[in-house]
Coordinates of C-alpha atoms and ligand atoms in Angstrom, one line a residue:
X1 CA -20.5 22.3 -53.6
X2 CA -17.0 21.5 -54.5
X3 CA -13.8 23.1 -53.1
X4 CA -10.3 23.0 -54.7
X5 CA -7.2 24.4 -52.8
X6 CA -4.4 26.1 -54.7
X7 CA -1.6 25.6 -52.5
X8 CA 0.9 28.3 -53.0
X9 CA 2.3 29.0 -49.6
X10 CA 1.6 32.5 -48.6
X11 CA -0.3 33.1 -51.8
X12 CA -2.8 30.0 -51.4
X13 CA -6.4 30.1 -51.9
X14 CA -9.5 28.3 -52.4
X15 CA -11.6 27.9 -55.5
X16 CA -15.3 27.2 -54.4
X17 CA -17.8 25.7 -57.2
X18 CA -21.5 25.8 -56.4
X19 CA -24.6 26.1 -58.0
X20 CA -26.3 29.6 -57.2
X21 CA -23.3 30.8 -55.4
X22 CA -23.8 34.3 -57.0
X23 CA -26.7 35.0 -54.5
X24 CA -24.6 34.2 -51.3
X25 CA -21.1 35.3 -51.8
X26 CA -20.7 36.8 -48.6
X27 CA -20.7 33.4 -47.0
X28 CA -17.3 32.5 -48.3
X29 CA -15.9 36.1 -48.6
X30 CA -16.5 36.3 -44.9
X31 CA -14.2 33.6 -44.3
X32 CA -11.2 35.3 -45.9
X33 CA -12.0 39.2 -45.3
X34 CA -13.0 40.8 -42.2
X35 CA -13.2 44.6 -43.3
X36 CA -16.4 46.3 -44.0
X37 CA -16.0 47.5 -47.8
X38 CA -16.1 45.8 -50.9
X39 CA -15.4 47.4 -54.5
X40 CA -17.0 45.5 -57.1
X41 CA -15.6 45.9 -60.5
X42 CA -17.5 44.8 -63.6
X43 CA -18.5 45.5 -67.3
X44 CA -22.0 46.8 -68.6
X45 CA -23.2 43.5 -69.9
X46 CA -22.6 41.3 -66.9
X47 CA -23.9 44.2 -64.5
X48 CA -27.1 43.9 -66.5
X49 CA -27.3 40.2 -65.7
X50 CA -25.8 39.8 -62.1
X51 CA -24.9 43.0 -60.3
X52 CA -28.1 43.4 -58.5
X53 CA -28.0 39.7 -57.3
X54 CA -24.4 40.0 -56.1
X55 CA -24.9 43.4 -54.3
X56 CA -28.1 42.0 -52.6
X57 CA -26.1 39.1 -51.3
X58 CA -23.3 41.2 -50.0
X59 CA -25.1 44.2 -48.6
X60 CA -26.3 42.9 -45.2
X61 CA -22.8 42.5 -44.4
X62 CA -20.6 44.9 -46.5
X63 CA -20.6 48.6 -47.6
X64 CA -20.6 48.0 -51.5
X65 CA -19.1 50.3 -54.1
X66 CA -19.3 49.5 -57.7
X67 CA -17.4 50.6 -61.0
X68 CA -18.7 49.5 -64.2
X69 CA -17.0 49.9 -67.6
X70 CA -18.0 48.8 -71.3
X71 CA -17.7 45.1 -71.9
X72 CA -15.0 43.9 -74.3
X73 CA -11.4 43.4 -75.0
X74 CA -11.1 47.1 -75.9
X75 CA -11.5 48.1 -72.2
X76 CA -8.5 45.8 -71.2
X77 CA -6.2 48.9 -71.9
X78 CA -4.3 51.4 -70.0
X79 CA -6.9 54.3 -70.2
X80 CA -9.4 52.1 -68.6
X81 CA -6.6 50.9 -65.6
X82 CA -6.3 54.6 -65.0
X83 CA -9.9 55.5 -64.8
X84 CA -10.3 52.4 -62.4
X85 CA -7.7 53.7 -60.1
X86 CA -8.8 57.1 -60.3
X87 CA -12.4 56.0 -59.4
X88 CA -11.3 53.7 -56.5
X89 CA -9.3 56.8 -55.4
X90 CA -12.2 59.0 -55.6
X91 CA -14.3 56.6 -53.5
X92 CA -11.8 56.6 -50.9
X93 CA -10.3 52.9 -51.2
X94 CA -7.9 51.8 -48.7
X95 CA -5.1 49.4 -48.9
X96 CA -7.0 46.7 -46.6
X97 CA -10.3 47.0 -48.8
X98 CA -11.2 44.2 -51.3
X99 CA -11.7 44.4 -54.9
X100 CA -14.2 41.9 -56.5
X101 CA -14.0 41.0 -60.0
X102 CA -17.2 40.2 -61.5
X103 CA -17.1 39.1 -65.2
X104 CA -15.1 37.4 -67.8
X105 CA -11.4 37.5 -68.7
X106 CA -11.1 41.1 -69.4
X107 CA -12.8 42.2 -66.0
X108 CA -10.6 39.6 -64.1
X109 CA -7.3 40.4 -65.8
X110 CA -7.7 44.3 -65.4
X111 CA -9.0 44.0 -61.8
X112 CA -6.2 41.9 -60.8
X113 CA -3.8 44.3 -62.2
X114 CA -5.3 47.1 -60.2
X115 CA -5.3 44.8 -57.1
X116 CA -1.4 44.0 -58.0
X117 CA -0.3 47.7 -58.2
X118 CA -2.6 50.1 -56.4
X119 CA -1.0 50.6 -52.8
X120 CA 1.5 48.0 -54.1
X121 CA -1.2 45.5 -53.6
X122 CA -4.7 45.0 -52.6
X123 CA -6.6 41.8 -51.8
X124 CA -9.1 40.6 -54.5
X125 CA -11.6 38.0 -55.3
X126 CA -12.4 36.6 -58.7
X127 CA -16.2 35.9 -59.5
X128 CA -15.8 34.6 -63.4
X129 CA -19.0 34.7 -65.3
X130 CA -17.9 33.0 -68.7
X131 CA -16.9 29.3 -69.1
X132 CA -13.5 30.7 -70.7
X133 CA -12.6 32.7 -67.5
X134 CA -13.8 30.0 -65.3
X135 CA -11.4 27.6 -66.9
X136 CA -8.5 29.7 -67.4
X137 CA -7.8 33.3 -66.5
X138 CA -9.5 33.5 -63.0
X139 CA -7.1 30.9 -61.8
X140 CA -3.6 31.2 -61.4
X141 CA -2.8 34.8 -60.7
X142 CA -2.0 36.3 -64.1
X143 CA -3.3 39.8 -64.4
X144 CA -2.7 42.4 -67.0
X145 CA -3.6 44.7 -69.8
X146 CA -3.1 44.9 -73.5
X147 CA -0.7 47.5 -74.7
X148 CA 0.8 48.8 -78.1
X149 CA -1.4 46.2 -80.0
X150 CA 0.0 43.3 -78.0
X151 CA -2.2 41.1 -75.7
X152 CA -1.4 41.1 -72.0
X153 CA 1.8 42.6 -72.3
X154 CA 2.0 44.8 -69.2
X155 CA 0.9 42.7 -66.0
X156 CA 1.8 41.0 -62.9
X157 CA 1.5 37.6 -61.1
X158 CA -1.1 38.4 -58.3
X159 CA -2.9 35.5 -56.8
X160 CA -6.5 36.1 -55.6
X161 CA -7.9 35.5 -52.2
X162 CA -10.7 33.5 -53.4
X163 CA -12.2 32.2 -56.6
X164 CA -16.1 31.8 -56.5
X165 CA -17.5 29.9 -59.5
X166 CA -21.3 29.7 -60.2
X167 CA -22.0 27.1 -62.8
X168 CA -25.5 28.4 -63.6
X169 CA -24.1 31.6 -64.9
X170 CA -23.2 29.5 -67.9
X171 CA -26.9 29.4 -68.8
X172 CA -26.8 32.9 -70.0
X173 CA -24.0 32.6 -72.2
X174 CA -24.5 32.5 -76.0
X175 CA -23.8 29.1 -77.7
X176 CA -20.8 30.4 -79.2
X177 CA -19.4 31.8 -75.8
X178 CA -20.0 28.6 -74.2
X179 CA -18.2 26.9 -76.8
X180 CA -15.4 29.1 -76.6
X181 CA -14.8 27.9 -72.9
X182 CA -15.1 24.5 -73.9
X183 CA -11.9 25.0 -76.0
X184 CA -9.9 25.6 -72.8
X185 CA -11.9 22.7 -70.9
X186 CA -10.9 20.2 -73.9
X187 CA -7.3 21.5 -73.5
X188 CA -7.3 20.6 -69.9
X189 CA -8.6 17.1 -70.4
X190 CA -6.3 16.6 -73.3
X191 CA -3.2 17.5 -71.3
X192 CA -4.0 16.0 -67.9
X193 CA -7.1 13.9 -67.7
X194 CA -8.0 11.1 -70.1
X195 CA -11.1 10.1 -68.1
X196 CA -12.6 13.6 -68.3
X197 CA -11.6 13.5 -72.1
X198 CA -13.6 10.3 -72.6
X199 CA -16.5 11.8 -70.4
X200 CA -16.6 15.0 -72.8
X201 CA -17.2 12.7 -75.9
X202 CA -20.8 12.3 -74.8
X203 CA -21.4 16.1 -74.2
X204 CA -22.3 15.9 -70.5
X205 CA -23.7 19.0 -68.6
X206 CA -20.9 21.2 -67.6
X207 CA -21.6 21.1 -63.9
X208 CA -19.7 21.3 -60.5
X209 CA -17.9 18.1 -61.1
X210 CA -16.5 18.8 -64.7
X211 CA -15.5 22.2 -63.8
X212 CA -13.8 20.7 -60.7
X213 CA -12.0 18.1 -62.6
X214 CA -10.8 20.5 -65.3
X215 CA -9.5 23.0 -62.8
X216 CA -7.6 20.4 -61.0
X217 CA -5.6 19.8 -64.1
X218 CA -4.8 23.7 -64.1
X219 CA -4.2 23.4 -60.2
X220 CA -1.6 20.7 -60.4
X221 CA 0.3 22.7 -63.2
X222 CA 0.2 26.1 -61.4
X223 CA 1.2 24.5 -58.0
X224 CA 4.4 23.2 -59.6
X225 CA 5.3 26.5 -61.4
X226 CA 3.5 29.6 -60.2
X227 CA 5.5 32.1 -62.2
X228 CA 5.4 30.3 -65.6
X229 CA 9.1 29.2 -66.1
X230 CA 8.7 25.4 -66.5
X231 CA 5.5 23.1 -66.3
X232 CA 3.1 26.0 -66.6
X233 CA 4.1 26.0 -70.1
X234 CA 1.9 22.8 -70.6
X235 CA -1.2 24.9 -70.4
X236 CA -0.3 26.5 -73.6
X237 CA -1.0 23.5 -75.6
X238 CA -2.7 24.5 -78.7
X239 CA -1.8 28.3 -78.0
X240 CA 1.5 28.6 -80.1
X241 CA -0.5 28.1 -83.2
X242 CA -3.8 29.3 -81.5
X243 CA -2.3 32.7 -81.1
X244 CA -1.3 33.1 -84.6
X245 CA -4.8 32.2 -85.9
X246 CA -6.4 34.4 -83.3
X247 CA -4.6 37.6 -84.2
X248 CA -4.9 36.8 -88.0
X249 CA -8.6 35.8 -88.1
X250 CA -11.6 36.7 -86.2
X251 CA -11.7 33.9 -84.0
X252 CA -12.4 33.8 -80.2
X253 CA -9.6 32.5 -77.9
X254 CA -11.1 29.1 -77.2
X255 CA -11.9 28.5 -80.9
X256 CA -8.2 29.3 -81.9
X257 CA -6.9 27.2 -79.2
X258 CA -9.0 24.1 -80.7
X259 CA -7.6 24.7 -84.0
X260 CA -4.1 25.3 -82.5
X261 CA -4.6 21.9 -80.7
X262 CA -5.1 20.3 -83.9
X263 CA -2.2 21.5 -85.5
X264 CA 0.2 21.0 -82.6
X265 CA -1.1 17.2 -82.7
X266 CA -0.1 17.0 -86.5
X267 CA 3.2 18.5 -85.7
X268 CA 3.7 16.0 -82.8
X269 CA 2.5 13.1 -85.2
X270 CA 5.1 14.4 -87.7
X271 CA 7.8 14.4 -85.3
X272 CA 7.1 10.8 -84.1
X273 CA 6.0 12.3 -80.5
X274 CA 2.3 11.9 -80.7
X275 CA 0.0 8.8 -81.0
X276 CA -1.7 9.0 -84.4
X277 CA -5.2 8.3 -82.8
X278 CA -5.0 11.7 -81.0
X279 CA -5.9 13.5 -84.0
X280 CA -9.3 11.8 -84.7
X281 CA -10.0 11.7 -80.6
X282 CA -9.7 15.5 -80.2
X283 CA -11.2 16.4 -83.8
X284 CA -14.3 14.4 -82.8
X285 CA -14.7 16.5 -79.6
X286 CA -14.1 19.7 -81.2
X287 CA -16.6 19.1 -83.7
X288 CA -19.2 17.9 -81.0
X289 CA -18.9 21.4 -79.3
X290 CA -18.9 23.3 -82.7
X291 CA -15.6 24.6 -82.6
X292 CA -13.9 25.5 -85.8
X293 CA -11.8 22.9 -87.1
X294 CA -10.7 24.2 -90.6
X295 CA -7.8 22.1 -91.9
X296 CA -5.1 24.7 -91.3
X297 CA -1.7 23.2 -92.1
X298 CA 0.8 24.0 -89.4
X299 CA 3.6 24.2 -91.6
X300 CA 2.1 27.4 -93.0
X301 CA 2.1 28.9 -89.6
X302 CA 5.4 27.5 -88.4
X303 CA 7.4 30.8 -89.1
X304 CA 4.8 33.1 -87.3
X305 CA 4.2 30.4 -84.4
X306 CA 8.3 30.5 -83.8
X307 CA 8.3 34.2 -83.6
X308 CA 5.5 34.2 -81.3
X309 CA 6.8 31.7 -78.7
X310 CA 8.5 32.9 -75.6
X311 CA 11.9 31.4 -76.2
X312 CA 14.1 30.2 -73.3
X313 CA 17.8 30.2 -73.8
X314 CA 17.4 30.1 -77.6
X315 CA 15.4 26.7 -77.3
X316 CA 12.1 26.3 -79.2
X317 CA 9.6 24.6 -76.7
X318 CA 6.6 23.3 -78.2
X319 CA 4.0 21.6 -76.0
X320 CA 3.0 18.4 -77.8
X321 CA 0.7 15.2 -76.6
X322 CA 2.2 11.8 -76.3
X323 CA -1.2 10.5 -75.9
X324 CA -4.3 11.9 -74.6
X325 CA -4.0 13.1 -71.0
X326 CA -0.2 13.3 -71.4
X327 CA 1.5 16.6 -72.4
X328 CA 5.1 17.3 -72.6
X329 CA 7.5 20.2 -73.2
X330 CA 9.3 19.4 -76.4
X331 CA 12.5 21.3 -77.2
X332 CA 13.1 21.4 -80.9
X333 CA 16.1 22.8 -82.7
X334 CA 15.2 25.4 -85.2
X335 CA 17.1 23.3 -87.9
X336 CA 14.7 20.6 -87.3
X337 CA 11.5 22.5 -87.6
X338 CA 13.0 23.8 -90.8
X339 CA 13.4 20.3 -92.1
X340 CA 9.7 19.9 -91.6
X341 CA 8.6 22.7 -93.8
Ligands
LIG1 N1 -3.5 30.5 -69.4 C1 -2.4 29.8 -69.0 C2 -1.8 30.0 -67.5 O1 -2.6 30.5 -66.7 O2 -0.6 29.8 -67.3

């Protein structure tokens, strides 16, 4: 078992990483929740694999209700949000009851958003079941839904009370879905842990220790900047170009981030910021995990990437690597970017 504490004052919480944790979630939930009712929100695919196991481990202690919706990004919308709220109210949820998100990023994000808004806030626990959500969306309190064709455009910061990660669930992921999560894990290593990065070269088993090390990078960043106005931007390494690729082509998030990292490294090299060897280093790992590494020229995507960026005070902030394990926020003048084209 590995435990990581996210220290955010009153919003602090623990992440527990433990093999076979799904069988006894109540052991950890009891430590933070003393009421009698839990509402599990999950999707139909995850329900098939894990819902019975989870209920079995909770029901001797809690009265458990379940709401299931169809798997997939299309469920992360306002209609499903309304459906969940209505279902919860029909089931007589009270403001001191606990929501439990069992699933990948879609389940976690929409459940977190319900938790942020229903009764102006309910406690919730995240139980992420994909590597991608274990690495990213289940940690850090970003919740939300897609709207008007834009991802995560309505949302709130709402930290969970607890995050429970069972590495064994990774065994039921397809190879592609597993590699998708590796995109974010490689990103954490690239921006903040050179030793972990070097370990990944030999494709180690993704176990409690590797997950712990990867999430430690995210923890350090989120603790400095809970509301994503400064350092937290470092987590967007590979995302500026990645978002453009993800929207334009049929790539999964972690796949697009892998290509986005390669493009950001090229940009960094051209600006004289990034050590040249970084490109080959990351390319080798991306290839090892069968992530796409098509030679997209960042210059062809710069204009769209500039539009996609959340700019602060007119500055264009790119996340660049100086070297493996060291990312920086690098403000660039628009005129300088144009010179590169
Ligand atoms: N996914 C980036 C963040 O949590 O800030």
